[in-house]
Amino acid sequence: MKKIWMTGIVLLCGCWTAEAQLPEIASRIRTMAHRGDYYNAPDNTLPSLQMAIETGVDSCEFDVWATKDGHLVLLHDSTFEHVTCGACKRRVTEMTLEEVRALDVGIYKGEKWKGTQCPTLEEALKLFQGSGCIPVIEIKQPGTEKAIADMLKAYDMVLECAIVSFHHESIRRMWELCPGIYAYRNGGERKEMTDEEYVQWFLDSQKDCPYRVANPSAGNMNVRTIQLLKKAGFVVSTWIVDDPQTMHLYLDAGIDTMTTNRPAVFVNVMKERKAGELLKKQK
């Protein structure tokens, strides 16, 4: 992945006014697991994260909220309704850590996972330390940025993680709290836009971003969009891609990163491509 330079970066008097280089860590994120090994284990749990790490995936995304008493925990939805099969419909933000830990968040995936607890961010970071897999934290709840930044600093992982969010203010706050951190926005609804209009929308909407990263859902993506975004200087990512055919198609188009529920499949695709490239060189 080429390194990108752009204007409008360093926070000075409330404005981004200097140039910054795309963090080195960006070039290492190619394969990204979604909520751990979501296909095989209960999402956003330590077993799921561990299984994703063991596949050899480059990075692993998970979602973070704060409990009522200020503890950072992993959960995708705002409530526990899905992961408890409807047994608990309360919001995580209205519960204490003790109440959260008492829940079974694995049973929805089958008896094998019965008794699995909701993990804390601290437990997740400890799991990733030294693993070779990059944690990608999705901020679900604006206002948690300071606590997340403090945790990353405590574990010396500010430059060894990535931050994503649908909340623009959360990304801006993380840039302020952790200079140099690889933080970028999710999303970008295409609506009725042409490929050219969609690329222009990204250019216009990210004028105040330190890094040009386009990360829309796969439903908003196609080969030509990828090619045009790359030509415009973007790091291009998408979610969620699970089938090998589409993975190959988008990689051929020049995409930088894809997020998948099936990390082992993606890792195998990358191995196949590397083997094919080596074979071509030998001929």
PDB file of C-alpha atoms in Angstrom:
ATOM      1  CA  MET A   1       0.000   0.000   0.000  1.00  0.00           C
ATOM      2  CA  LYS A   2       1.441   3.355  -0.945  1.00  0.00           C
ATOM      3  CA  LYS A   3       1.845   6.011   1.712  1.00  0.00           C
ATOM      4  CA  ILE A   4      -0.472   8.985   1.406  1.00  0.00           C
ATOM      5  CA  TRP A   5       0.224  12.610   2.258  1.00  0.00           C
ATOM      6  CA  MET A   6      -2.549  15.163   2.546  1.00  0.00           C
ATOM      7  CA  THR A   7      -3.281  18.608   3.972  1.00  0.00           C
ATOM      8  CA  GLY A   8      -5.462  19.336   6.985  1.00  0.00           C
ATOM      9  CA  ILE A   9      -4.065  17.053   9.669  1.00  0.00           C
ATOM     10  CA  VAL A  10      -2.530  18.298  12.898  1.00  0.00           C
ATOM     11  CA  LEU A  11      -4.898  19.804  15.462  1.00  0.00           C
ATOM     12  CA  LEU A  12      -3.936  23.436  16.002  1.00  0.00           C
ATOM     13  CA  CYS A  13      -6.439  25.939  17.410  1.00  0.00           C
ATOM     14  CA  GLY A  14      -9.216  23.495  16.579  1.00  0.00           C
ATOM     15  CA  CYS A  15      -8.224  22.986  12.927  1.00  0.00           C
ATOM     16  CA  TRP A  16      -6.125  20.410  11.082  1.00  0.00           C
ATOM     17  CA  THR A  17      -3.381  22.510   9.536  1.00  0.00           C
ATOM     18  CA  ALA A  18      -0.274  20.413   8.861  1.00  0.00           C
ATOM     19  CA  GLU A  19       0.621  17.344   6.836  1.00  0.00           C
ATOM     20  CA  ALA A  20       0.759  13.841   8.248  1.00  0.00           C
ATOM     21  CA  GLN A  21       1.854  10.521   6.901  1.00  0.00           C
ATOM     22  CA  LEU A  22      -0.452   7.534   6.799  1.00  0.00           C
ATOM     23  CA  PRO A  23       0.506   5.410   9.832  1.00  0.00           C
ATOM     24  CA  GLU A  24       2.756   2.464   9.060  1.00  0.00           C
ATOM     25  CA  ILE A  25       0.233   0.130  10.666  1.00  0.00           C
ATOM     26  CA  ALA A  26      -2.196   0.787   7.798  1.00  0.00           C
ATOM     27  CA  SER A  27       0.042  -1.114   5.386  1.00  0.00           C
ATOM     28  CA  ARG A  28      -0.162  -4.190   7.635  1.00  0.00           C
ATOM     29  CA  ILE A  29      -3.946  -4.409   7.705  1.00  0.00           C
ATOM     30  CA  ARG A  30      -5.142  -6.510   4.765  1.00  0.00           C
ATOM     31  CA  THR A  31      -7.324  -9.221   6.272  1.00  0.00           C
ATOM     32  CA  MET A  32      -9.723  -8.170   9.038  1.00  0.00           C
ATOM     33  CA  ALA A  33     -11.923 -10.459  11.118  1.00  0.00           C
ATOM     34  CA  HIS A  34     -15.377  -9.164  12.043  1.00  0.00           C
ATOM     35  CA  ARG A  35     -16.177  -9.401  15.776  1.00  0.00           C
ATOM     36  CA  GLY A  36     -13.595 -12.182  15.994  1.00  0.00           C
ATOM     37  CA  ASP A  37     -14.304 -15.480  14.229  1.00  0.00           C
ATOM     38  CA  TYR A  38     -17.990 -14.611  14.013  1.00  0.00           C
ATOM     39  CA  TYR A  39     -18.815 -17.609  11.807  1.00  0.00           C
ATOM     40  CA  ASN A  40     -17.592 -20.177  14.321  1.00  0.00           C
ATOM     41  CA  ALA A  41     -17.909 -18.582  17.762  1.00  0.00           C
ATOM     42  CA  PRO A  42     -20.077 -16.081  19.700  1.00  0.00           C
ATOM     43  CA  ASP A  43     -19.103 -12.612  18.504  1.00  0.00           C
ATOM     44  CA  ASN A  44     -17.145 -10.131  20.589  1.00  0.00           C
ATOM     45  CA  THR A  45     -16.047 -12.787  23.078  1.00  0.00           C
ATOM     46  CA  LEU A  46     -12.535 -13.883  24.034  1.00  0.00           C
ATOM     47  CA  PRO A  47     -12.936 -17.316  22.366  1.00  0.00           C
ATOM     48  CA  SER A  48     -14.032 -15.616  19.146  1.00  0.00           C
ATOM     49  CA  LEU A  49     -11.097 -13.201  19.216  1.00  0.00           C
ATOM     50  CA  GLN A  50      -8.648 -15.998  20.024  1.00  0.00           C
ATOM     51  CA  MET A  51      -9.936 -18.142  17.163  1.00  0.00           C
ATOM     52  CA  ALA A  52      -9.548 -15.218  14.760  1.00  0.00           C
ATOM     53  CA  ILE A  53      -5.982 -14.622  15.928  1.00  0.00           C
ATOM     54  CA  GLU A  54      -5.174 -18.300  15.401  1.00  0.00           C
ATOM     55  CA  THR A  55      -6.288 -18.167  11.754  1.00  0.00           C
ATOM     56  CA  GLY A  56      -3.399 -15.806  11.059  1.00  0.00           C
ATOM     57  CA  VAL A  57      -5.603 -12.857  10.127  1.00  0.00           C
ATOM     58  CA  ASP A  58      -3.825  -9.474  10.076  1.00  0.00           C
ATOM     59  CA  SER A  59      -6.378  -7.651  12.222  1.00  0.00           C
ATOM     60  CA  CYS A  60      -9.554  -8.186  14.171  1.00  0.00           C
ATOM     61  CA  GLU A  61     -12.431  -5.763  14.709  1.00  0.00           C
ATOM     62  CA  PHE A  62     -14.592  -5.675  17.828  1.00  0.00           C
ATOM     63  CA  ASP A  63     -17.113  -3.269  19.374  1.00  0.00           C
ATOM     64  CA  VAL A  64     -16.804  -1.349  22.638  1.00  0.00           C
ATOM     65  CA  TRP A  65     -19.354   0.190  25.039  1.00  0.00           C
ATOM     66  CA  ALA A  66     -19.133   1.474  28.631  1.00  0.00           C
ATOM     67  CA  THR A  67     -21.183   0.009  31.463  1.00  0.00           C
ATOM     68  CA  LYS A  68     -23.136   2.121  33.943  1.00  0.00           C
ATOM     69  CA  ASP A  69     -20.187   2.023  36.339  1.00  0.00           C
ATOM     70  CA  GLY A  70     -17.642   2.992  33.679  1.00  0.00           C
ATOM     71  CA  HIS A  71     -16.107  -0.305  32.587  1.00  0.00           C
ATOM     72  CA  LEU A  72     -15.354  -0.836  28.893  1.00  0.00           C
ATOM     73  CA  VAL A  73     -16.856  -4.053  27.520  1.00  0.00           C
ATOM     74  CA  LEU A  74     -17.247  -5.754  24.149  1.00  0.00           C
ATOM     75  CA  LEU A  75     -20.713  -5.952  22.594  1.00  0.00           C
ATOM     76  CA  HIS A  76     -22.130  -5.175  19.166  1.00  0.00           C
ATOM     77  CA  ASP A  77     -25.709  -4.138  19.909  1.00  0.00           C
ATOM     78  CA  SER A  78     -26.791  -1.637  22.536  1.00  0.00           C
ATOM     79  CA  THR A  79     -28.651  -4.409  24.406  1.00  0.00           C
ATOM     80  CA  PHE A  80     -27.984  -8.055  25.214  1.00  0.00           C
ATOM     81  CA  GLU A  81     -31.212  -9.275  23.607  1.00  0.00           C
ATOM     82  CA  HIS A  82     -29.571 -11.043  20.671  1.00  0.00           C
ATOM     83  CA  VAL A  83     -26.677 -12.711  22.459  1.00  0.00           C
ATOM     84  CA  THR A  84     -28.866 -13.955  25.347  1.00  0.00           C
ATOM     85  CA  CYS A  85     -31.652 -15.213  23.056  1.00  0.00           C
ATOM     86  CA  GLY A  86     -33.974 -12.603  24.507  1.00  0.00           C
ATOM     87  CA  ALA A  87     -33.247 -13.408  28.155  1.00  0.00           C
ATOM     88  CA  CYS A  88     -31.855  -9.902  28.787  1.00  0.00           C
ATOM     89  CA  LYS A  89     -33.148  -6.892  26.874  1.00  0.00           C
ATOM     90  CA  ARG A  90     -31.429  -4.268  29.004  1.00  0.00           C
ATOM     91  CA  ARG A  91     -29.009  -1.721  27.609  1.00  0.00           C
ATOM     92  CA  VAL A  92     -25.354  -2.271  28.432  1.00  0.00           C
ATOM     93  CA  THR A  93     -25.071   1.399  29.439  1.00  0.00           C
ATOM     94  CA  GLU A  94     -27.702   0.848  32.149  1.00  0.00           C
ATOM     95  CA  MET A  95     -25.967  -2.161  33.712  1.00  0.00           C
ATOM     96  CA  THR A  96     -22.997  -2.573  36.032  1.00  0.00           C
ATOM     97  CA  LEU A  97     -20.013  -4.713  35.110  1.00  0.00           C
ATOM     98  CA  GLU A  98     -21.121  -7.278  37.703  1.00  0.00           C
ATOM     99  CA  GLU A  99     -24.537  -7.536  36.041  1.00  0.00           C
ATOM    100  CA  VAL A 100     -22.967  -7.800  32.592  1.00  0.00           C
ATOM    101  CA  ARG A 101     -20.581 -10.541  33.711  1.00  0.00           C
ATOM    102  CA  ALA A 102     -23.467 -12.566  35.086  1.00  0.00           C
ATOM    103  CA  LEU A 103     -24.963 -12.949  31.595  1.00  0.00           C
ATOM    104  CA  ASP A 104     -24.416 -15.890  29.268  1.00  0.00           C
ATOM    105  CA  VAL A 105     -23.502 -14.291  25.928  1.00  0.00           C
ATOM    106  CA  GLY A 106     -22.495 -17.518  24.199  1.00  0.00           C
ATOM    107  CA  ILE A 107     -25.634 -19.635  24.402  1.00  0.00           C
ATOM    108  CA  TYR A 108     -27.103 -18.121  21.228  1.00  0.00           C
ATOM    109  CA  LYS A 109     -24.325 -19.851  19.290  1.00  0.00           C
ATOM    110  CA  GLY A 110     -25.059 -23.280  20.787  1.00  0.00           C
ATOM    111  CA  GLU A 111     -24.498 -25.419  23.877  1.00  0.00           C
ATOM    112  CA  LYS A 112     -20.762 -25.566  23.163  1.00  0.00           C
ATOM    113  CA  TRP A 113     -20.516 -21.910  24.123  1.00  0.00           C
ATOM    114  CA  LYS A 114     -22.834 -21.931  27.113  1.00  0.00           C
ATOM    115  CA  GLY A 115     -21.492 -19.825  29.986  1.00  0.00           C
ATOM    116  CA  THR A 116     -19.323 -17.527  27.869  1.00  0.00           C
ATOM    117  CA  GLN A 117     -18.966 -14.106  29.492  1.00  0.00           C
ATOM    118  CA  CYS A 118     -18.881 -10.635  27.983  1.00  0.00           C
ATOM    119  CA  PRO A 119     -15.207  -9.559  28.038  1.00  0.00           C
ATOM    120  CA  THR A 120     -13.684  -6.226  29.002  1.00  0.00           C
ATOM    121  CA  LEU A 121     -11.529  -4.147  26.681  1.00  0.00           C
ATOM    122  CA  GLU A 122      -8.595  -4.738  28.998  1.00  0.00           C
ATOM    123  CA  GLU A 123      -8.944  -8.516  28.613  1.00  0.00           C
ATOM    124  CA  ALA A 124      -9.119  -8.134  24.841  1.00  0.00           C
ATOM    125  CA  LEU A 125      -5.994  -5.961  24.673  1.00  0.00           C
ATOM    126  CA  LYS A 126      -4.069  -8.465  26.778  1.00  0.00           C
ATOM    127  CA  LEU A 127      -5.097 -11.165  24.302  1.00  0.00           C
ATOM    128  CA  PHE A 128      -3.807  -9.173  21.333  1.00  0.00           C
ATOM    129  CA  GLN A 129      -0.502  -8.103  22.888  1.00  0.00           C
ATOM    130  CA  GLY A 130       2.322  -9.964  21.161  1.00  0.00           C
ATOM    131  CA  SER A 131      -0.113 -11.955  19.007  1.00  0.00           C
ATOM    132  CA  GLY A 132       0.831 -10.346  15.701  1.00  0.00           C
ATOM    133  CA  CYS A 133      -2.840  -9.533  15.125  1.00  0.00           C
ATOM    134  CA  ILE A 134      -3.880  -5.873  15.189  1.00  0.00           C
ATOM    135  CA  PRO A 135      -6.935  -4.964  17.307  1.00  0.00           C
ATOM    136  CA  VAL A 136      -9.429  -2.718  15.520  1.00  0.00           C
ATOM    137  CA  ILE A 137     -11.726  -1.034  18.031  1.00  0.00           C
ATOM    138  CA  GLU A 138     -15.110   0.196  16.878  1.00  0.00           C
ATOM    139  CA  ILE A 139     -16.390   2.939  19.162  1.00  0.00           C
ATOM    140  CA  LYS A 140     -20.129   2.463  19.548  1.00  0.00           C
ATOM    141  CA  GLN A 141     -20.730   5.050  22.269  1.00  0.00           C
ATOM    142  CA  PRO A 142     -19.600   8.685  21.987  1.00  0.00           C
ATOM    143  CA  GLY A 143     -18.095   9.813  25.270  1.00  0.00           C
ATOM    144  CA  THR A 144     -15.994   6.689  25.797  1.00  0.00           C
ATOM    145  CA  GLU A 145     -12.982   8.031  23.892  1.00  0.00           C
ATOM    146  CA  LYS A 146     -10.980   9.207  26.925  1.00  0.00           C
ATOM    147  CA  ALA A 147     -11.375   5.862  28.694  1.00  0.00           C
ATOM    148  CA  ILE A 148     -10.388   3.967  25.541  1.00  0.00           C
ATOM    149  CA  ALA A 149      -7.384   6.244  24.966  1.00  0.00           C
ATOM    150  CA  ASP A 150      -6.243   5.803  28.572  1.00  0.00           C
ATOM    151  CA  MET A 151      -6.465   2.022  28.219  1.00  0.00           C
ATOM    152  CA  LEU A 152      -4.480   2.025  24.982  1.00  0.00           C
ATOM    153  CA  LYS A 153      -1.800   4.200  26.565  1.00  0.00           C
ATOM    154  CA  ALA A 154      -1.628   1.955  29.628  1.00  0.00           C
ATOM    155  CA  TYR A 155      -0.891  -1.027  27.381  1.00  0.00           C
ATOM    156  CA  ASP A 156       1.357   0.953  24.991  1.00  0.00           C
ATOM    157  CA  MET A 157      -0.900   0.104  22.049  1.00  0.00           C
ATOM    158  CA  VAL A 158      -1.792   3.537  20.649  1.00  0.00           C
ATOM    159  CA  LEU A 159       0.243   2.922  17.499  1.00  0.00           C
ATOM    160  CA  GLU A 160      -0.498  -0.812  17.407  1.00  0.00           C
ATOM    161  CA  CYS A 161      -4.251  -0.602  16.955  1.00  0.00           C
ATOM    162  CA  ALA A 162      -6.845   1.020  14.719  1.00  0.00           C
ATOM    163  CA  ILE A 163     -10.004   2.909  15.664  1.00  0.00           C
ATOM    164  CA  VAL A 164     -13.198   2.997  13.598  1.00  0.00           C
ATOM    165  CA  SER A 165     -16.608   4.502  14.258  1.00  0.00           C
ATOM    166  CA  PHE A 166     -19.760   5.738  12.577  1.00  0.00           C
ATOM    167  CA  HIS A 167     -19.552   8.727  14.936  1.00  0.00           C
ATOM    168  CA  HIS A 168     -17.426  11.496  13.423  1.00  0.00           C
ATOM    169  CA  GLU A 169     -16.949  13.183  16.793  1.00  0.00           C
ATOM    170  CA  SER A 170     -15.508   9.978  18.252  1.00  0.00           C
ATOM    171  CA  ILE A 171     -12.873   9.785  15.535  1.00  0.00           C
ATOM    172  CA  ARG A 172     -11.932  13.454  15.948  1.00  0.00           C
ATOM    173  CA  ARG A 173     -11.655  12.982  19.707  1.00  0.00           C
ATOM    174  CA  MET A 174      -9.332   9.994  19.308  1.00  0.00           C
ATOM    175  CA  TRP A 175      -7.067  12.009  16.983  1.00  0.00           C
ATOM    176  CA  GLU A 176      -6.841  14.649  19.710  1.00  0.00           C
ATOM    177  CA  LEU A 177      -6.225  12.216  22.551  1.00  0.00           C
ATOM    178  CA  CYS A 178      -3.822   9.926  20.696  1.00  0.00           C
ATOM    179  CA  PRO A 179      -1.805  11.808  18.038  1.00  0.00           C
ATOM    180  CA  GLY A 180      -0.733   9.476  15.236  1.00  0.00           C
ATOM    181  CA  ILE A 181      -3.376   6.847  15.929  1.00  0.00           C
ATOM    182  CA  TYR A 182      -4.887   5.152  12.878  1.00  0.00           C
ATOM    183  CA  ALA A 183      -8.507   6.278  13.260  1.00  0.00           C
ATOM    184  CA  TYR A 184     -11.066   6.541  10.485  1.00  0.00           C
ATOM    185  CA  ARG A 185     -14.788   6.615   9.832  1.00  0.00           C
ATOM    186  CA  ASN A 186     -17.040   3.724   8.857  1.00  0.00           C
ATOM    187  CA  GLY A 187     -19.815   3.922   6.349  1.00  0.00           C
ATOM    188  CA  GLY A 188     -20.950   6.005   3.438  1.00  0.00           C
ATOM    189  CA  GLU A 189     -24.380   5.295   1.979  1.00  0.00           C
ATOM    190  CA  ARG A 190     -24.313   5.328  -1.800  1.00  0.00           C
ATOM    191  CA  LYS A 191     -28.029   6.042  -2.368  1.00  0.00           C
ATOM    192  CA  GLU A 192     -28.491   6.909  -6.081  1.00  0.00           C
ATOM    193  CA  MET A 193     -24.970   8.192  -6.695  1.00  0.00           C
ATOM    194  CA  THR A 194     -22.910   7.139  -9.692  1.00  0.00           C
ATOM    195  CA  ASP A 195     -19.385   5.839  -9.126  1.00  0.00           C
ATOM    196  CA  GLU A 196     -17.942   9.283  -9.844  1.00  0.00           C
ATOM    197  CA  GLU A 197     -20.445  11.029  -7.574  1.00  0.00           C
ATOM    198  CA  TYR A 198     -19.758   8.540  -4.799  1.00  0.00           C
ATOM    199  CA  VAL A 199     -16.012   9.141  -4.949  1.00  0.00           C
ATOM    200  CA  GLN A 200     -16.617  12.891  -4.906  1.00  0.00           C
ATOM    201  CA  TRP A 201     -18.854  12.442  -1.867  1.00  0.00           C
ATOM    202  CA  PHE A 202     -15.973  10.784  -0.035  1.00  0.00           C
ATOM    203  CA  LEU A 203     -13.621  13.579  -1.068  1.00  0.00           C
ATOM    204  CA  ASP A 204     -16.052  16.251   0.144  1.00  0.00           C
ATOM    205  CA  SER A 205     -17.099  14.534   3.364  1.00  0.00           C
ATOM    206  CA  GLN A 206     -13.553  13.739   4.485  1.00  0.00           C
ATOM    207  CA  LYS A 207     -11.876  17.095   3.948  1.00  0.00           C
ATOM    208  CA  ASP A 208     -11.269  17.361   7.697  1.00  0.00           C
ATOM    209  CA  CYS A 209      -9.945  13.801   8.055  1.00  0.00           C
ATOM    210  CA  PRO A 210      -6.259  13.182   8.655  1.00  0.00           C
ATOM    211  CA  TYR A 211      -6.207  10.080   6.459  1.00  0.00           C
ATOM    212  CA  ARG A 212      -8.103   9.318   3.266  1.00  0.00           C
ATOM    213  CA  VAL A 213      -9.826   6.053   4.122  1.00  0.00           C
ATOM    214  CA  ALA A 214     -13.048   4.913   2.438  1.00  0.00           C
ATOM    215  CA  ASN A 215     -14.753   2.122   4.360  1.00  0.00           C
ATOM    216  CA  PRO A 216     -18.324   1.615   3.100  1.00  0.00           C
ATOM    217  CA  SER A 217     -20.311  -1.604   3.348  1.00  0.00           C
ATOM    218  CA  ALA A 218     -19.953  -4.175   0.572  1.00  0.00           C
ATOM    219  CA  GLY A 219     -23.446  -3.314  -0.662  1.00  0.00           C
ATOM    220  CA  ASN A 220     -22.131   0.128  -1.646  1.00  0.00           C
ATOM    221  CA  MET A 221     -19.045  -1.226  -3.373  1.00  0.00           C
ATOM    222  CA  ASN A 222     -18.118  -2.510  -6.823  1.00  0.00           C
ATOM    223  CA  VAL A 223     -14.927  -2.974  -8.838  1.00  0.00           C
ATOM    224  CA  ARG A 224     -15.105   0.411 -10.560  1.00  0.00           C
ATOM    225  CA  THR A 225     -15.768   2.219  -7.287  1.00  0.00           C
ATOM    226  CA  ILE A 226     -12.675   0.604  -5.791  1.00  0.00           C
ATOM    227  CA  GLN A 227     -10.558   1.610  -8.766  1.00  0.00           C
ATOM    228  CA  LEU A 228     -11.782   5.221  -8.718  1.00  0.00           C
ATOM    229  CA  LEU A 229     -11.284   5.553  -4.959  1.00  0.00           C
ATOM    230  CA  LYS A 230      -7.739   4.222  -5.297  1.00  0.00           C
ATOM    231  CA  LYS A 231      -7.067   6.687  -8.117  1.00  0.00           C
ATOM    232  CA  ALA A 232      -8.310   9.477  -5.822  1.00  0.00           C
ATOM    233  CA  GLY A 233      -5.722   8.487  -3.216  1.00  0.00           C
ATOM    234  CA  PHE A 234      -7.882   6.572  -0.745  1.00  0.00           C
ATOM    235  CA  VAL A 235      -7.062   3.553   1.339  1.00  0.00           C
ATOM    236  CA  VAL A 236     -10.055   1.410   0.355  1.00  0.00           C
ATOM    237  CA  SER A 237     -11.789  -1.016   2.666  1.00  0.00           C
ATOM    238  CA  THR A 238     -15.185  -2.706   2.835  1.00  0.00           C
ATOM    239  CA  TRP A 239     -17.331  -4.967   5.010  1.00  0.00           C
ATOM    240  CA  ILE A 240     -18.600  -7.728   5.075  1.00  0.00           C
ATOM    241  CA  VAL A 241     -17.152 -10.092   2.410  1.00  0.00           C
ATOM    242  CA  ASP A 242     -17.324 -13.832   3.088  1.00  0.00           C
ATOM    243  CA  ASP A 243     -17.107 -15.560  -0.299  1.00  0.00           C
ATOM    244  CA  PRO A 244     -13.710 -16.253  -1.924  1.00  0.00           C
ATOM    245  CA  GLN A 245     -14.868 -15.198  -5.399  1.00  0.00           C
ATOM    246  CA  THR A 246     -15.684 -11.659  -4.294  1.00  0.00           C
ATOM    247  CA  MET A 247     -12.485 -11.501  -2.249  1.00  0.00           C
ATOM    248  CA  HIS A 248     -10.436 -12.311  -5.349  1.00  0.00           C
ATOM    249  CA  LEU A 249     -12.460  -9.884  -7.477  1.00  0.00           C
ATOM    250  CA  TYR A 250     -11.948  -6.958  -5.101  1.00  0.00           C
ATOM    251  CA  LEU A 251      -8.296  -7.771  -4.500  1.00  0.00           C
ATOM    252  CA  ASP A 252      -7.749  -7.774  -8.274  1.00  0.00           C
ATOM    253  CA  ALA A 253      -9.386  -4.332  -8.349  1.00  0.00           C
ATOM    254  CA  GLY A 254      -6.838  -3.043  -5.842  1.00  0.00           C
ATOM    255  CA  ILE A 255      -8.776  -2.992  -2.570  1.00  0.00           C
ATOM    256  CA  ASP A 256      -6.572  -2.617   0.506  1.00  0.00           C
ATOM    257  CA  THR A 257      -8.642  -4.269   3.229  1.00  0.00           C
ATOM    258  CA  MET A 258     -11.766  -6.375   3.594  1.00  0.00           C
ATOM    259  CA  THR A 259     -13.580  -7.327   6.774  1.00  0.00           C
ATOM    260  CA  THR A 260     -15.012 -10.833   6.942  1.00  0.00           C
ATOM    261  CA  ASN A 261     -16.987 -13.139   9.215  1.00  0.00           C
ATOM    262  CA  ARG A 262     -14.815 -15.994   7.953  1.00  0.00           C
ATOM    263  CA  PRO A 263     -11.187 -15.048   8.629  1.00  0.00           C
ATOM    264  CA  ALA A 264      -9.805 -18.513   7.843  1.00  0.00           C
ATOM    265  CA  VAL A 265     -11.331 -18.312   4.350  1.00  0.00           C
ATOM    266  CA  PHE A 266      -9.802 -14.882   3.743  1.00  0.00           C
ATOM    267  CA  VAL A 267      -6.385 -15.987   4.995  1.00  0.00           C
ATOM    268  CA  ASN A 268      -6.504 -18.968   2.603  1.00  0.00           C
ATOM    269  CA  VAL A 269      -7.402 -16.664  -0.291  1.00  0.00           C
ATOM    270  CA  MET A 270      -4.372 -14.514   0.484  1.00  0.00           C
ATOM    271  CA  LYS A 271      -2.144 -17.615   0.661  1.00  0.00           C
ATOM    272  CA  GLU A 272      -3.460 -18.783  -2.708  1.00  0.00           C
ATOM    273  CA  ARG A 273      -2.708 -15.414  -4.261  1.00  0.00           C
ATOM    274  CA  LYS A 274       0.795 -15.338  -2.810  1.00  0.00           C
ATOM    275  CA  ALA A 275       1.480 -18.852  -4.101  1.00  0.00           C
ATOM    276  CA  GLY A 276       0.211 -17.843  -7.534  1.00  0.00           C
ATOM    277  CA  GLU A 277       2.459 -14.794  -7.611  1.00  0.00           C
ATOM    278  CA  LEU A 278       5.497 -16.899  -6.674  1.00  0.00           C
ATOM    279  CA  LEU A 279       4.664 -19.397  -9.404  1.00  0.00           C
ATOM    280  CA  LYS A 280       4.468 -16.615 -12.005  1.00  0.00           C
ATOM    281  CA  LYS A 281       7.900 -15.320 -10.945  1.00  0.00           C
ATOM    282  CA  GLN A 282       9.413 -18.782 -11.318  1.00  0.00           C
ATOM    283  CA  LYS A 283       8.226 -19.153 -14.913  1.00  0.00           C
TER     284      LYS A 283
END
